[in-house]
Amino acid sequence: LIIMKFLLVFTVCSMVNGNCLDTMSTGKKFNNLRDCTIAGYELITEQNKIFPIDQFDKVKPSFSFDCVETTEQSI
């Protein structure tokens, strides 16, 4: 049986120069898109809070997330 899951990934970019880090996986998988997006917004809030405050206005970070559909084999 194949089960659909959603993998939470995120990206950090600089609004100053448009450079982005490689998209990073959180390793967290969810059974439905709704739970994944809720976790994504929570992740972005946390990333925003932990970004070094002395660099925030200089770098102007932009955080984004995506829920990538994956398949898993059920045992």
mmCIF file of C-alpha atoms in Angstrom:
data_model
loop_
_atom_site.group_PDB
_atom_site.id
_atom_site.type_symbol
_atom_site.label_atom_id
_atom_site.label_comp_id
_atom_site.label_asym_id
_atom_site.label_seq_id
_atom_site.Cartn_x
_atom_site.Cartn_y
_atom_site.Cartn_z
ATOM 1 C CA LEU A 1 0.000 0.000 0.000
ATOM 2 C CA ILE A 2 1.378 3.400 -0.971
ATOM 3 C CA ILE A 3 0.661 6.302 1.398
ATOM 4 C CA MET A 4 0.870 9.974 0.411
ATOM 5 C CA LYS A 5 2.783 12.180 2.845
ATOM 6 C CA PHE A 6 3.913 15.794 2.792
ATOM 7 C CA LEU A 7 7.512 16.749 3.530
ATOM 8 C CA LEU A 8 8.087 20.229 4.990
ATOM 9 C CA VAL A 9 10.951 22.140 3.346
ATOM 10 C CA PHE A 10 11.992 25.788 3.643
ATOM 11 C CA THR A 11 14.182 28.411 2.023
ATOM 12 C CA VAL A 12 15.830 31.580 3.318
ATOM 13 C CA CYS A 13 16.570 34.432 0.902
ATOM 14 C CA SER A 14 17.959 37.928 1.225
ATOM 15 C CA MET A 15 15.692 40.695 -0.055
ATOM 16 C CA VAL A 16 18.796 42.911 -0.397
ATOM 17 C CA ASN A 17 20.605 40.906 -3.069
ATOM 18 C CA GLY A 18 18.081 38.205 -3.966
ATOM 19 C CA ASN A 19 20.437 35.375 -2.991
ATOM 20 C CA CYS A 20 18.847 32.287 -1.489
ATOM 21 C CA LEU A 21 20.287 29.408 0.468
ATOM 22 C CA ASP A 22 19.573 25.918 -0.855
ATOM 23 C CA THR A 23 16.138 24.653 0.114
ATOM 24 C CA MET A 24 16.441 22.705 3.353
ATOM 25 C CA SER A 25 14.362 19.768 4.482
ATOM 26 C CA THR A 26 13.052 19.742 8.020
ATOM 27 C CA GLY A 27 12.776 15.956 7.847
ATOM 28 C CA LYS A 28 9.220 16.288 9.149
ATOM 29 C CA LYS A 29 6.501 14.419 7.271
ATOM 30 C CA PHE A 30 2.772 14.933 7.646
ATOM 31 C CA ASN A 31 -0.258 12.849 6.763
ATOM 32 C CA ASN A 32 -2.115 15.776 5.205
ATOM 33 C CA LEU A 33 -1.439 19.132 3.595
ATOM 34 C CA ARG A 34 -3.257 21.103 6.292
ATOM 35 C CA ASP A 35 -1.021 19.864 9.110
ATOM 36 C CA CYS A 36 2.060 20.484 6.981
ATOM 37 C CA THR A 37 1.099 24.091 6.193
ATOM 38 C CA ILE A 38 0.295 24.837 9.844
ATOM 39 C CA ALA A 39 3.743 23.504 10.803
ATOM 40 C CA GLY A 40 5.256 25.550 7.964
ATOM 41 C CA TYR A 41 3.857 28.817 9.269
ATOM 42 C CA GLU A 42 5.053 27.925 12.775
ATOM 43 C CA LEU A 43 8.519 27.106 11.396
ATOM 44 C CA ILE A 44 8.739 30.440 9.564
ATOM 45 C CA THR A 45 7.706 32.290 12.729
ATOM 46 C CA GLU A 46 10.450 30.499 14.676
ATOM 47 C CA GLN A 47 13.072 31.149 11.985
ATOM 48 C CA ASN A 48 12.116 34.813 12.020
ATOM 49 C CA LYS A 49 12.580 34.953 15.808
ATOM 50 C CA ILE A 50 15.960 33.192 15.888
ATOM 51 C CA PHE A 51 17.534 35.097 12.991
ATOM 52 C CA PRO A 52 20.301 37.277 14.477
ATOM 53 C CA ILE A 53 18.641 40.590 15.327
ATOM 54 C CA ASP A 54 21.779 42.590 14.520
ATOM 55 C CA GLN A 55 21.711 41.170 10.956
ATOM 56 C CA PHE A 56 17.975 41.383 10.327
ATOM 57 C CA ASP A 57 17.762 44.908 8.859
ATOM 58 C CA LYS A 58 21.041 44.433 6.985
ATOM 59 C CA VAL A 59 20.167 41.128 5.295
ATOM 60 C CA LYS A 60 16.362 41.574 5.152
ATOM 61 C CA PRO A 61 15.669 37.841 5.236
ATOM 62 C CA SER A 62 12.709 36.321 3.482
ATOM 63 C CA PHE A 63 11.545 32.911 4.682
ATOM 64 C CA SER A 64 9.373 30.567 2.652
ATOM 65 C CA PHE A 65 8.215 26.974 3.001
ATOM 66 C CA ASP A 66 6.662 24.300 0.858
ATOM 67 C CA CYS A 67 4.930 21.006 1.516
ATOM 68 C CA VAL A 68 6.259 18.519 -1.026
ATOM 69 C CA GLU A 69 4.101 15.513 -1.725
ATOM 70 C CA THR A 70 5.963 12.230 -1.266
ATOM 71 C CA THR A 71 5.016 8.580 -1.240
ATOM 72 C CA GLU A 72 5.830 5.973 1.363
ATOM 73 C CA GLN A 73 5.421 2.233 1.343
ATOM 74 C CA SER A 74 3.180 1.012 4.141
ATOM 75 C CA ILE A 75 4.270 -2.118 5.979
#
